[in-house]
Amino acid sequence: MARRRLQLQTDLDALLASKEMVLVCGSGGVGKTTVAAAMAVAAVTQIGGRVLVLTVDPARRLADALGVGHIGNEATRVPDSAFAAAGVQPRGELWAAMLDTKAGWDDLIRLHAPDEQVREAVLANSTYHNLASRFVQSHDYLAMERLHELHSSGEYDLIIVDTPPSRNALDILDAPRQMKEFFRSWLLRWLTAPYRSRFFSMASKPFYQIADRILGSRFLEDIAEFFMLFQAMEKGFVEHANEVEALLADPRTTFVVVSTLEAAPSYEAAYLARELVRREHHLGAIIANRVLPASMTAKASATSARKLVKAARGDLAEQIAEQLDTQPEIVGDVLTEIGTRFHDVAVVATREAERRAELSELCQLLVAAPVLDRDVNDIADLLELAAHFTP
Amino acid sequence: MPAGPGASILDRRLVFVTGKGGVGKTSIAGALAHIAARSGKRTLVCEMDAKGALADAFDVGTLGFEPRQLEPNLFAMTMDTEDALREYLRLFAKVPFIGRIGPLARTFDFLADAAPGVREILVVGKLCYEVRERHYDIVIVDAEATGHIISQIGAPKVIREMAQMGLVREQTDWMIEVLHDPSITGVAVVTTPEEMPVTETLALLDRLEPETGVAPSVLVANRVLPNLFTTRQRDVVERLAEAAPLIVDEVGRGAAAVLDAARITDARRGVGAGHLDRLRAESDLPILIVPELFTRATGRRVVALIGEALAEELD
Ligand SMILES: Nc1ncnc2c1ncn2[C@@H]1O[C@H](COP(=O)(O)OP(=O)(O)OP(=O)(O)O)[C@@H](O)[C@H]1O
Ligand SMILES: Nc1ncnc2c1ncn2[C@@H]1O[C@H](COP(=O)(O)OP(=O)(O)OP(=O)(O)O)[C@@H](O)[C@H]1O
Ligand SMILES: [Mg+2]
Ligand SMILES: [Mg+2]
């Protein structure tokens, strides 16, 4: 594909500089939220401009560091002082916002309700409250929806979107289509048709009878009422879902797949990467997160580990003990343990290197973010990760 | 602690294994099923999210709704709402075999999105049915993650509380009998010793019984790194970098990676220990500890190794 070749990216900087929207996806707990924030930090320190990261459920301390600890849909600016504290001067502005799904739905209703009456009726409806948190991959859709809104505001040069943990990482791609299908479904039409014609079709279609028998007719009536209200908003919702869907394929959008190099997440990441390419979305990068240093697979390291066990009880322990002002036996025990255990870590590192090679076949850009010896909590930690994005 | 609460998880007849995404639910469920089957129980293990991870854990190509025997006493299936609906219609609504379920399934999908609990009650109903009919001695469920488990196992309660449901409502009584009896149904919450998984676990423990009537039974702390050093030794580990030149001189330049590995692993263990303490402080449930495995194996070997660790904890 010519377009793709023209846009060949050689590093993450170039990718972030050439795109306006980045969707960060991957399986649960692999570091999507962390990597999204670190990419935003990388962009704002390396490239500049107004950069916004839209996060979903960040860990508390990271949320505090980004200034999104409070509830609400507002974007807030991460103060330059937070960067200064970490010893850097950003070239642009870093903004952060949190995805609040309940508020997101209410906003959508307000946007699409034809009049105040419908709007108030929906917002007060108890079925709506059940639905808002549950139906058609609600979280995924809202993340996309929010991206659309932020992008069309024209206020940002780059928007990086973290995605919610979903059962299936592909859900995000299907969300707009499902939203449209929901509104177009013949059942919605049937439920909201005038009672009499509904009665006729009911009598003629055995599966309505079954649905009726299983679920109870009162229930069907109840939700019919709710959907009647909803149908009034169909046009707005469907048009909007079309625009949101178009964002997925927009040349200014790229996808970044995050994964650890463990079996199950890598497998899912590979699937996701293939699927993105198959659907002709732009797969910008795969980011392998929490990766052990490559040096751990080196033969020299294994050799040193073996030698360390042998040398642990001799002069070496005594010299070290003297330097660290402790006893040689303690040092000997420590060196033995460290030398013996190295094999465990090397096994994992080797496995990771294999998976990394597999993943790198799937994307022109594979970036490895190292495992830190602590949780990623503040701007300094994010900068440390970001430093590995732009070698 | 009496050998009771933790040990009895395999004395239940229906065990849900839940936890935050990625913490090891599938691996733990597979391992529990493996040891249950080894102990002679006719065991069914069921994956709820249809990701295929359970099939990978047992190195079998694919699994379907129809249970498939993997080992003596061990059967595995994946949940499928459409198949569950079909079976439900056949068994309870006395609707004869429906070949093409297409339009009905779509209607159903739609309703299931709209009405709380409809999809959930079918799949939970299927599990309870297997228990009630005593097709298996124990049914182990690789369940939905913390975010979804409440709506899943709480469905019968929610539906019963909603007036005016049809046949489905009448079915909730026997399901609730199964689910709300702690000697029959148990929930194992898996977590890793990390911030978000522990936080989500504690949040789930607060909500589970009040909202679903199903009590949590045991916690599994998975991927725990062993504490290798005493306090005095750790002091040395932390300052060993200062002596790096000495060590490199003696054992070669590879020493840097060896020291790094020790530092990273021990620091992560320390962070994890803090999160585990929080878990212990805020919950009275027994905690089964499963260590981080350092193996190049995947699939069944991992299940077997985790099984060994769990079996030791359950003894
Ligand atoms: N490179 C890293 N080194 C060390 N810890 C990390 C690294 N990346 C992420 N973490 C830690 O891993 C945990 C999970 O990360 P994060 O919340 O970003 O994952 P996620 O994919 O967004 O999870 P979810 O699916 O729940 O949204 C956090 O505690 C984070 O601090
Ligand atoms: N004790 C352990 N030591 C090392 N690796 C482990 C351990 N437990 C699980 N894993 C690995 O972690 C990965 C995730 O495990 P698993 O698929 O069981 O998690 P899960 O909670 O079912 O994930 P999901 O939420 O995506 O369904 C797998 O690659 C698995 O092999
Ligand atoms: Mg996240
Ligand atoms: Mg799983």
GROMACS .gro file of N, CA, C and O in nm, chain A residues 148-253:
model
  424
  148HIS      N    1  -1.362   1.218   1.937
  148HIS     CA    2  -1.423   1.295   1.830
  148HIS      C    3  -1.447   1.439   1.875
  148HIS      O    4  -1.412   1.535   1.807
  149GLU      N    5  -1.504   1.448   1.993
  149GLU     CA    6  -1.538   1.581   2.046
  149GLU      C    7  -1.411   1.665   2.066
  149GLU      O    8  -1.405   1.782   2.026
  150LEU      N    9  -1.311   1.603   2.127
  150LEU     CA   10  -1.188   1.678   2.156
  150LEU      C   11  -1.115   1.716   2.027
  150LEU      O   12  -1.064   1.827   2.014
  151HIS      N   13  -1.115   1.624   1.931
  151HIS     CA   14  -1.045   1.653   1.807
  151HIS      C   15  -1.115   1.764   1.731
  151HIS      O   16  -1.051   1.854   1.678
  152SER      N   17  -1.248   1.758   1.729
  152SER     CA   18  -1.315   1.861   1.651
  152SER      C   19  -1.316   1.997   1.722
  152SER      O   20  -1.347   2.098   1.661
  153SER      N   21  -1.279   1.998   1.848
  153SER     CA   22  -1.268   2.127   1.917
  153SER      C   23  -1.152   2.209   1.860
  153SER      O   24  -1.146   2.330   1.875
  154GLY      N   25  -1.058   2.141   1.792
  154GLY     CA   26  -0.946   2.212   1.732
  154GLY      C   27  -0.847   2.268   1.833
  154GLY      O   28  -0.762   2.349   1.798
  155GLU      N   29  -0.859   2.226   1.956
  155GLU     CA   30  -0.774   2.285   2.059
  155GLU      C   31  -0.640   2.214   2.078
  155GLU      O   32  -0.554   2.264   2.149
  156TYR      N   33  -0.628   2.094   2.019
  156TYR     CA   34  -0.507   2.018   2.047
  156TYR      C   35  -0.435   1.976   1.919
  156TYR      O   36  -0.498   1.951   1.817
  157ASP      N   37  -0.306   1.965   1.928
  157ASP     CA   38  -0.227   1.917   1.815
  157ASP      C   39  -0.224   1.765   1.812
  157ASP      O   40  -0.216   1.703   1.707
  158LEU      N   41  -0.225   1.708   1.931
  158LEU     CA   42  -0.215   1.562   1.940
  158LEU      C   43  -0.302   1.514   2.057
  158LEU      O   44  -0.293   1.570   2.166
  159ILE      N   45  -0.384   1.414   2.029
  159ILE     CA   46  -0.467   1.358   2.135
  159ILE      C   47  -0.435   1.209   2.147
  159ILE      O   48  -0.443   1.135   2.049
  160ILE      N   49  -0.397   1.170   2.266
  160ILE     CA   50  -0.364   1.030   2.289
  160ILE      C   51  -0.473   0.970   2.376
  160ILE      O   52  -0.502   1.022   2.484
  161VAL      N   53  -0.534   0.864   2.328
  161VAL     CA   54  -0.650   0.808   2.397
  161VAL      C   55  -0.617   0.671   2.454
  161VAL      O   56  -0.586   0.577   2.382
  162ASP      N   57  -0.626   0.663   2.583
  162ASP     CA   58  -0.616   0.536   2.654
  162ASP      C   59  -0.751   0.466   2.637
  162ASP      O   60  -0.853   0.533   2.624
  163THR      N   61  -0.754   0.334   2.631
  163THR     CA   62  -0.884   0.269   2.616
  163THR      C   63  -0.919   0.187   2.739
  163THR      O   64  -0.831   0.143   2.812
  164PRO      N   65  -1.049   0.167   2.761
  164PRO     CA   66  -1.091   0.095   2.881
  164PRO      C   67  -1.057  -0.052   2.872
  164PRO      O   68  -1.047  -0.105   2.761
  165PRO      N   69  -1.037  -0.118   2.985
  165PRO     CA   70  -1.017  -0.263   2.979
  165PRO      C   71  -1.147  -0.327   2.931
  165PRO      O   72  -1.251  -0.307   2.992
  166SER      N   73  -1.144  -0.396   2.819
  166SER     CA   74  -1.266  -0.460   2.773
  166SER      C   75  -1.241  -0.608   2.761
  166SER      O   76  -1.129  -0.654   2.770
  167ARG      N   77  -1.349  -0.682   2.743
  167ARG     CA   78  -1.334  -0.827   2.735
  167ARG      C   79  -1.250  -0.863   2.615
  167ARG      O   80  -1.179  -0.961   2.613
  168ASN      N   81  -1.264  -0.783   2.513
  168ASN     CA   82  -1.195  -0.813   2.389
  168ASN      C   83  -1.139  -0.682   2.336
  168ASN      O   84  -1.211  -0.584   2.322
  169ALA      N   85  -1.009  -0.682   2.309
  169ALA     CA   86  -0.944  -0.558   2.268
  169ALA      C   87  -1.000  -0.505   2.135
  169ALA      O   88  -0.984  -0.389   2.103
  170LEU      N   89  -1.068  -0.590   2.060
  170LEU     CA   90  -1.125  -0.545   1.933
  170LEU      C   91  -1.254  -0.466   1.951
  170LEU      O   92  -1.300  -0.399   1.860
  171ASP      N   93  -1.311  -0.474   2.071
  171ASP     CA   94  -1.440  -0.410   2.094
  171ASP      C   95  -1.439  -0.263   2.052
  171ASP      O   96  -1.536  -0.211   1.999
  172ILE      N   97  -1.326  -0.200   2.077
  172ILE     CA   98  -1.318  -0.057   2.047
  172ILE      C   99  -1.341  -0.030   1.898
  172ILE      O  100  -1.402   0.068   1.860
  173LEU      N  101  -1.296  -0.123   1.815
  173LEU     CA  102  -1.313  -0.104   1.671
  173LEU      C  103  -1.458  -0.122   1.628
  173LEU      O  104  -1.503  -0.064   1.531
  174ASP      N  105  -1.528  -0.207   1.703
  174ASP     CA  106  -1.665  -0.239   1.665
  174ASP      C  107  -1.768  -0.145   1.726
  174ASP      O  108  -1.884  -0.145   1.687
  175ALA      N  109  -1.723  -0.067   1.824
  175ALA     CA  110  -1.820   0.010   1.902
  175ALA      C  111  -1.909   0.102   1.819
  175ALA      O  112  -2.032   0.099   1.835
  176PRO      N  113  -1.854   0.183   1.726
  176PRO     CA  114  -1.943   0.272   1.652
  176PRO      C  115  -2.045   0.195   1.566
  176PRO      O  116  -2.161   0.232   1.560
  177ARG      N  117  -1.997   0.087   1.505
  177ARG     CA  118  -2.089   0.010   1.421
  177ARG      C  119  -2.203  -0.048   1.506
  177ARG      O  120  -2.320  -0.046   1.468
  178GLN      N  121  -2.165  -0.098   1.624
  178GLN     CA  122  -2.267  -0.155   1.710
  178GLN      C  123  -2.367  -0.051   1.755
  178GLN      O  124  -2.485  -0.078   1.771
  179MET      N  125  -2.317   0.069   1.776
  179MET     CA  126  -2.406   0.177   1.814
  179MET      C  127  -2.508   0.201   1.704
  179MET      O  128  -2.627   0.215   1.728
  180LYS      N  129  -2.461   0.201   1.580
  180LYS     CA  130  -2.554   0.223   1.468
  180LYS      C  131  -2.653   0.108   1.457
  180LYS      O  132  -2.772   0.129   1.439
  181GLU      N  133  -2.601  -0.012   1.470
  181GLU     CA  134  -2.690  -0.128   1.458
  181GLU      C  135  -2.798  -0.124   1.564
  181GLU      O  136  -2.912  -0.161   1.541
  182PHE      N  137  -2.757  -0.079   1.679
  182PHE     CA  138  -2.853  -0.070   1.788
  182PHE      C  139  -2.971   0.017   1.746
  182PHE      O  140  -3.087  -0.020   1.763
  183PHE      N  141  -2.941   0.132   1.688
  183PHE     CA  142  -3.049   0.223   1.651
  183PHE      C  143  -3.125   0.179   1.528
  183PHE      O  144  -3.239   0.215   1.507
  184ARG      N  145  -3.057   0.099   1.444
  184ARG     CA  146  -3.124   0.060   1.320
  184ARG      C  147  -3.197  -0.071   1.334
  184ARG      O  148  -3.263  -0.115   1.242
  185SER      N  149  -3.182  -0.137   1.447
  185SER     CA  150  -3.233  -0.273   1.454
  185SER      C  151  -3.384  -0.275   1.435
  185SER      O  152  -3.455  -0.186   1.477
  186TRP      N  153  -3.427  -0.377   1.365
  186TRP     CA  154  -3.570  -0.388   1.336
  186TRP      C  155  -3.649  -0.408   1.465
  186TRP      O  156  -3.765  -0.375   1.474
  187LEU      N  157  -3.583  -0.462   1.565
  187LEU     CA  158  -3.656  -0.483   1.690
  187LEU      C  159  -3.693  -0.349   1.752
  187LEU      O  160  -3.803  -0.330   1.803
  188LEU      N  161  -3.596  -0.255   1.745
  188LEU     CA  162  -3.626  -0.123   1.798
  188LEU      C  163  -3.747  -0.066   1.724
  188LEU      O  164  -3.837  -0.010   1.784
  189ARG      N  165  -3.747  -0.085   1.591
  189ARG     CA  166  -3.862  -0.035   1.514
  189ARG      C  167  -3.990  -0.104   1.557
  189ARG      O  168  -4.093  -0.041   1.575
  190TRP      N  169  -3.979  -0.233   1.575
  190TRP     CA  170  -4.099  -0.307   1.612
  190TRP      C  171  -4.149  -0.262   1.750
  190TRP      O  172  -4.267  -0.235   1.769
  191LEU      N  173  -4.058  -0.251   1.842
  191LEU     CA  174  -4.098  -0.215   1.977
  191LEU      C  175  -4.160  -0.077   1.982
  191LEU      O  176  -4.244  -0.048   2.066
  192THR      N  177  -4.113   0.009   1.893
  192THR     CA  178  -4.160   0.146   1.900
  192THR      C  179  -4.269   0.175   1.797
  192THR      O  180  -4.313   0.287   1.783
  193ALA      N  181  -4.312   0.070   1.726
  193ALA     CA  182  -4.422   0.088   1.630
  193ALA      C  183  -4.552   0.106   1.709
  193ALA      O  184  -4.560   0.067   1.825
  194PRO      N  185  -4.653   0.163   1.643
  194PRO     CA  186  -4.780   0.179   1.714
  194PRO      C  187  -4.830   0.043   1.763
  194PRO      O  188  -4.805  -0.060   1.700
  195TYR      N  189  -4.898   0.045   1.872
  195TYR     CA  190  -4.934  -0.078   1.940
  195TYR      C  191  -5.004  -0.178   1.847
  195TYR      O  192  -4.976  -0.296   1.849
  196ARG      N  193  -5.098  -0.127   1.762
  196ARG     CA  194  -5.178  -0.219   1.684
  196ARG      C  195  -5.096  -0.297   1.582
  196ARG      O  196  -5.107  -0.418   1.570
  197SER      N  197  -5.007  -0.227   1.512
  197SER     CA  198  -4.927  -0.301   1.415
  197SER      C  199  -4.834  -0.397   1.488
  197SER      O  200  -4.799  -0.503   1.437
  198ARG      N  201  -4.795  -0.358   1.607
  198ARG     CA  202  -4.710  -0.447   1.683
  198ARG      C  203  -4.788  -0.574   1.719
  198ARG      O  204  -4.737  -0.684   1.714
  199PHE      N  205  -4.916  -0.553   1.749
  199PHE     CA  206  -4.998  -0.668   1.785
  199PHE      C  207  -5.006  -0.766   1.669
  199PHE      O  208  -4.995  -0.886   1.687
  200PHE      N  209  -5.020  -0.711   1.548
  200PHE     CA  210  -5.029  -0.800   1.431
  200PHE      C  211  -4.900  -0.877   1.410
  200PHE      O  212  -4.901  -0.997   1.393
  201SER      N  213  -4.791  -0.805   1.415
  201SER     CA  214  -4.666  -0.877   1.389
  201SER      C  215  -4.639  -0.976   1.501
  201SER      O  216  -4.586  -1.083   1.480
  202MET      N  217  -4.683  -0.940   1.619
  202MET     CA  218  -4.667  -1.031   1.733
  202MET      C  219  -4.736  -1.163   1.705
  202MET      O  220  -4.680  -1.270   1.725
  203ALA      N  221  -4.861  -1.151   1.657
  203ALA     CA  222  -4.939  -1.272   1.635
  203ALA      C  223  -4.878  -1.357   1.525
  203ALA      O  224  -4.888  -1.479   1.526
  204SER      N  225  -4.812  -1.291   1.430
  204SER     CA  226  -4.767  -1.367   1.315
  204SER      C  227  -4.627  -1.426   1.334
  204SER      O  228  -4.584  -1.510   1.259
  205LYS      N  229  -4.551  -1.380   1.432
  205LYS     CA  230  -4.413  -1.424   1.445
  205LYS      C  231  -4.394  -1.504   1.574
  205LYS      O  232  -4.403  -1.448   1.682
  206PRO      N  233  -4.369  -1.631   1.556
  206PRO     CA  234  -4.362  -1.714   1.676
  206PRO      C  235  -4.255  -1.669   1.775
  206PRO      O  236  -4.272  -1.685   1.894
  207PHE      N  237  -4.147  -1.609   1.725
  207PHE     CA  238  -4.044  -1.578   1.825
  207PHE      C  239  -4.080  -1.461   1.915
  207PHE      O  240  -4.027  -1.446   2.021
  208TYR      N  241  -4.176  -1.378   1.870
  208TYR     CA  242  -4.223  -1.276   1.966
  208TYR      C  243  -4.297  -1.344   2.080
  208TYR      O  244  -4.290  -1.305   2.194
  209GLN      N  245  -4.370  -1.446   2.039
  209GLN     CA  246  -4.443  -1.518   2.143
  209GLN      C  247  -4.347  -1.580   2.243
  209GLN      O  248  -4.372  -1.579   2.363
  210ILE      N  249  -4.240  -1.632   2.189
  210ILE     CA  250  -4.144  -1.694   2.278
  210ILE      C  251  -4.082  -1.588   2.369
  210ILE      O  252  -4.076  -1.604   2.491
  211ALA      N  253  -4.040  -1.477   2.307
  211ALA     CA  254  -3.979  -1.370   2.386
  211ALA      C  255  -4.075  -1.325   2.494
  211ALA      O  256  -4.038  -1.303   2.610
  212ASP      N  257  -4.201  -1.316   2.453
  212ASP     CA  258  -4.304  -1.272   2.546
  212ASP      C  259  -4.319  -1.370   2.662
  212ASP      O  260  -4.329  -1.332   2.778
  213ARG      N  261  -4.316  -1.497   2.628
  213ARG     CA  262  -4.335  -1.600   2.729
  213ARG      C  263  -4.217  -1.602   2.826
  213ARG      O  264  -4.233  -1.620   2.946
  214ILE      N  265  -4.099  -1.584   2.772
  214ILE     CA  266  -3.980  -1.593   2.857
  214ILE      C  267  -3.962  -1.468   2.941
  214ILE      O  268  -3.932  -1.474   3.060
  215LEU      N  269  -3.982  -1.356   2.880
  215LEU     CA  270  -3.946  -1.232   2.948
  215LEU      C  271  -4.065  -1.164   3.016
  215LEU      O  272  -4.049  -1.080   3.103
  216GLY      N  273  -4.184  -1.199   2.974
  216GLY     CA  274  -4.302  -1.134   3.032
  216GLY      C  275  -4.336  -1.009   2.954
  216GLY      O  276  -4.250  -0.931   2.919
  217SER      N  277  -4.465  -0.989   2.924
  217SER     CA  278  -4.502  -0.881   2.832
  217SER      C  279  -4.487  -0.744   2.897
  217SER      O  280  -4.459  -0.646   2.832
  218ARG      N  281  -4.506  -0.740   3.025
  218ARG     CA  282  -4.493  -0.612   3.094
  218ARG      C  283  -4.352  -0.554   3.074
  218ARG      O  284  -4.333  -0.436   3.047
  219PHE      N  285  -4.259  -0.642   3.077
  219PHE     CA  286  -4.120  -0.600   3.059
  219PHE      C  287  -4.098  -0.545   2.918
  219PHE      O  288  -4.038  -0.440   2.899
  220LEU      N  289  -4.154  -0.616   2.820
  220LEU     CA  290  -4.142  -0.568   2.682
  220LEU      C  291  -4.204  -0.430   2.668
  220LEU      O  292  -4.150  -0.342   2.603
  221GLU      N  293  -4.319  -0.412   2.732
  221GLU     CA  294  -4.387  -0.283   2.727
  221GLU      C  295  -4.299  -0.174   2.788
  221GLU      O  296  -4.284  -0.065   2.734
  222ASP      N  297  -4.240  -0.208   2.902
  222ASP     CA  298  -4.156  -0.111   2.972
  222ASP      C  299  -4.042  -0.061   2.885
  222ASP      O  300  -4.021   0.059   2.873
  223ILE      N  301  -3.973  -0.155   2.826
  223ILE     CA  302  -3.859  -0.106   2.749
  223ILE      C  303  -3.905  -0.040   2.620
  223ILE      O  304  -3.840   0.050   2.570
  224ALA      N  305  -4.022  -0.083   2.569
  224ALA     CA  306  -4.075  -0.016   2.449
  224ALA      C  307  -4.089   0.134   2.476
  224ALA      O  308  -4.054   0.216   2.392
  225GLU      N  309  -4.139   0.166   2.592
  225GLU     CA  310  -4.159   0.306   2.626
  225GLU      C  311  -4.026   0.382   2.622
  225GLU      O  312  -4.017   0.490   2.565
  226PHE      N  313  -3.929   0.319   2.679
  226PHE     CA  314  -3.799   0.384   2.682
  226PHE      C  315  -3.743   0.404   2.541
  226PHE      O  316  -3.692   0.510   2.506
  227PHE      N  317  -3.759   0.300   2.458
  227PHE     CA  318  -3.702   0.310   2.324
  227PHE      C  319  -3.776   0.409   2.235
  227PHE      O  320  -3.720   0.464   2.141
  228MET      N  321  -3.902   0.429   2.268
  228MET     CA  322  -3.978   0.530   2.196
  228MET      C  323  -3.905   0.664   2.211
  228MET      O  324  -3.885   0.737   2.115
  229LEU      N  325  -3.866   0.691   2.334
  229LEU     CA  326  -3.793   0.815   2.359
  229LEU      C  327  -3.661   0.816   2.282
  229LEU      O  328  -3.621   0.915   2.223
  230PHE      N  329  -3.599   0.702   2.284
  230PHE     CA  330  -3.467   0.694   2.223
  230PHE      C  331  -3.474   0.713   2.073
  230PHE      O  332  -3.382   0.765   2.012
  231GLN      N  333  -3.584   0.665   2.015
  231GLN     CA  334  -3.593   0.671   1.870
  231GLN      C  335  -3.593   0.815   1.822
  231GLN      O  336  -3.543   0.845   1.713
  232ALA      N  337  -3.642   0.901   1.906
  232ALA     CA  338  -3.644   1.042   1.870
  232ALA      C  339  -3.502   1.095   1.850
  232ALA      O  340  -3.481   1.197   1.787
  233MET      N  341  -3.407   1.023   1.904
  233MET     CA  342  -3.269   1.071   1.894
  233MET      C  343  -3.190   0.994   1.789
  233MET      O  344  -3.072   1.017   1.769
  234GLU      N  345  -3.258   0.902   1.720
  234GLU     CA  346  -3.186   0.812   1.629
  234GLU      C  347  -3.098   0.885   1.531
  234GLU      O  348  -2.979   0.854   1.516
  235LYS      N  349  -3.157   0.984   1.462
  235LYS     CA  350  -3.084   1.049   1.354
  235LYS      C  351  -2.951   1.106   1.406
  235LYS      O  352  -2.846   1.078   1.350
  236GLY      N  353  -2.961   1.181   1.511
  236GLY     CA  354  -2.841   1.242   1.567
  236GLY      C  355  -2.738   1.138   1.606
  236GLY      O  356  -2.620   1.148   1.572
  237PHE      N  357  -2.785   1.034   1.672
  237PHE     CA  358  -2.692   0.930   1.719
  237PHE      C  359  -2.624   0.860   1.602
  237PHE      O  360  -2.504   0.836   1.604
  238VAL      N  361  -2.702   0.824   1.501
  238VAL     CA  362  -2.646   0.748   1.390
  238VAL      C  363  -2.547   0.834   1.312
  238VAL      O  364  -2.437   0.788   1.276
  239GLU      N  365  -2.585   0.959   1.286
  239GLU     CA  366  -2.492   1.047   1.214
  239GLU      C  367  -2.361   1.062   1.290
  239GLU      O  368  -2.252   1.057   1.234
  240HIS      N  369  -2.378   1.078   1.418
  240HIS     CA  370  -2.261   1.096   1.503
  240HIS      C  371  -2.173   0.971   1.504
  240HIS      O  372  -2.052   0.980   1.495
  241ALA      N  373  -2.240   0.856   1.514
  241ALA     CA  374  -2.166   0.730   1.516
  241ALA      C  375  -2.089   0.713   1.385
  241ALA      O  376  -1.978   0.660   1.383
  242ASN      N  377  -2.148   0.762   1.275
  242ASN     CA  378  -2.077   0.758   1.146
  242ASN      C  379  -1.949   0.841   1.152
  242ASN      O  380  -1.844   0.798   1.104
  243GLU      N  381  -1.961   0.957   1.209
  243GLU     CA  382  -1.843   1.044   1.218
  243GLU      C  383  -1.738   0.981   1.308
  243GLU      O  384  -1.618   0.985   1.279
  244VAL      N  385  -1.785   0.924   1.418
  244VAL     CA  386  -1.692   0.860   1.510
  244VAL      C  387  -1.622   0.742   1.442
  244VAL      O  388  -1.502   0.723   1.454
  245GLU      N  389  -1.702   0.667   1.365
  245GLU     CA  390  -1.645   0.553   1.295
  245GLU      C  391  -1.541   0.598   1.193
  245GLU      O  392  -1.437   0.534   1.176
  246ALA      N  393  -1.569   0.710   1.129
  246ALA     CA  394  -1.476   0.761   1.028
  246ALA      C  395  -1.339   0.795   1.091
  246ALA      O  396  -1.237   0.786   1.025
  247LEU      N  397  -1.342   0.833   1.217
  247LEU     CA  398  -1.215   0.865   1.285
  247LEU      C  399  -1.120   0.747   1.286
  247LEU      O  400  -0.999   0.763   1.278
  248LEU      N  401  -1.177   0.626   1.298
  248LEU     CA  402  -1.094   0.506   1.305
  248LEU      C  403  -1.008   0.492   1.180
  248LEU      O  404  -0.896   0.442   1.185
  249ALA      N  405  -1.064   0.534   1.068
  249ALA     CA  406  -0.994   0.517   0.941
  249ALA      C  407  -0.929   0.647   0.894
  249ALA      O  408  -0.871   0.652   0.786
  250ASP      N  409  -0.940   0.750   0.973
  250ASP     CA  410  -0.886   0.879   0.934
  250ASP      C  411  -0.734   0.870   0.920
  250ASP      O  412  -0.667   0.811   1.006
  251PRO      N  413  -0.678   0.928   0.814
  251PRO     CA  414  -0.532   0.919   0.799
  251PRO      C  415  -0.456   0.988   0.911
  251PRO      O  416  -0.337   0.966   0.928
  252ARG      N  417  -0.524   1.072   0.986
  252ARG     CA  418  -0.455   1.139   1.097
  252ARG      C  419  -0.456   1.054   1.224
  252ARG      O  420  -0.402   1.092   1.327
  253THR      N  421  -0.521   0.938   1.217
  253THR     CA  422  -0.531   0.851   1.334
  253THR      C  423  -0.433   0.735   1.324
  253THR      O  424  -0.412   0.680   1.217
   0.00000   0.00000   0.00000
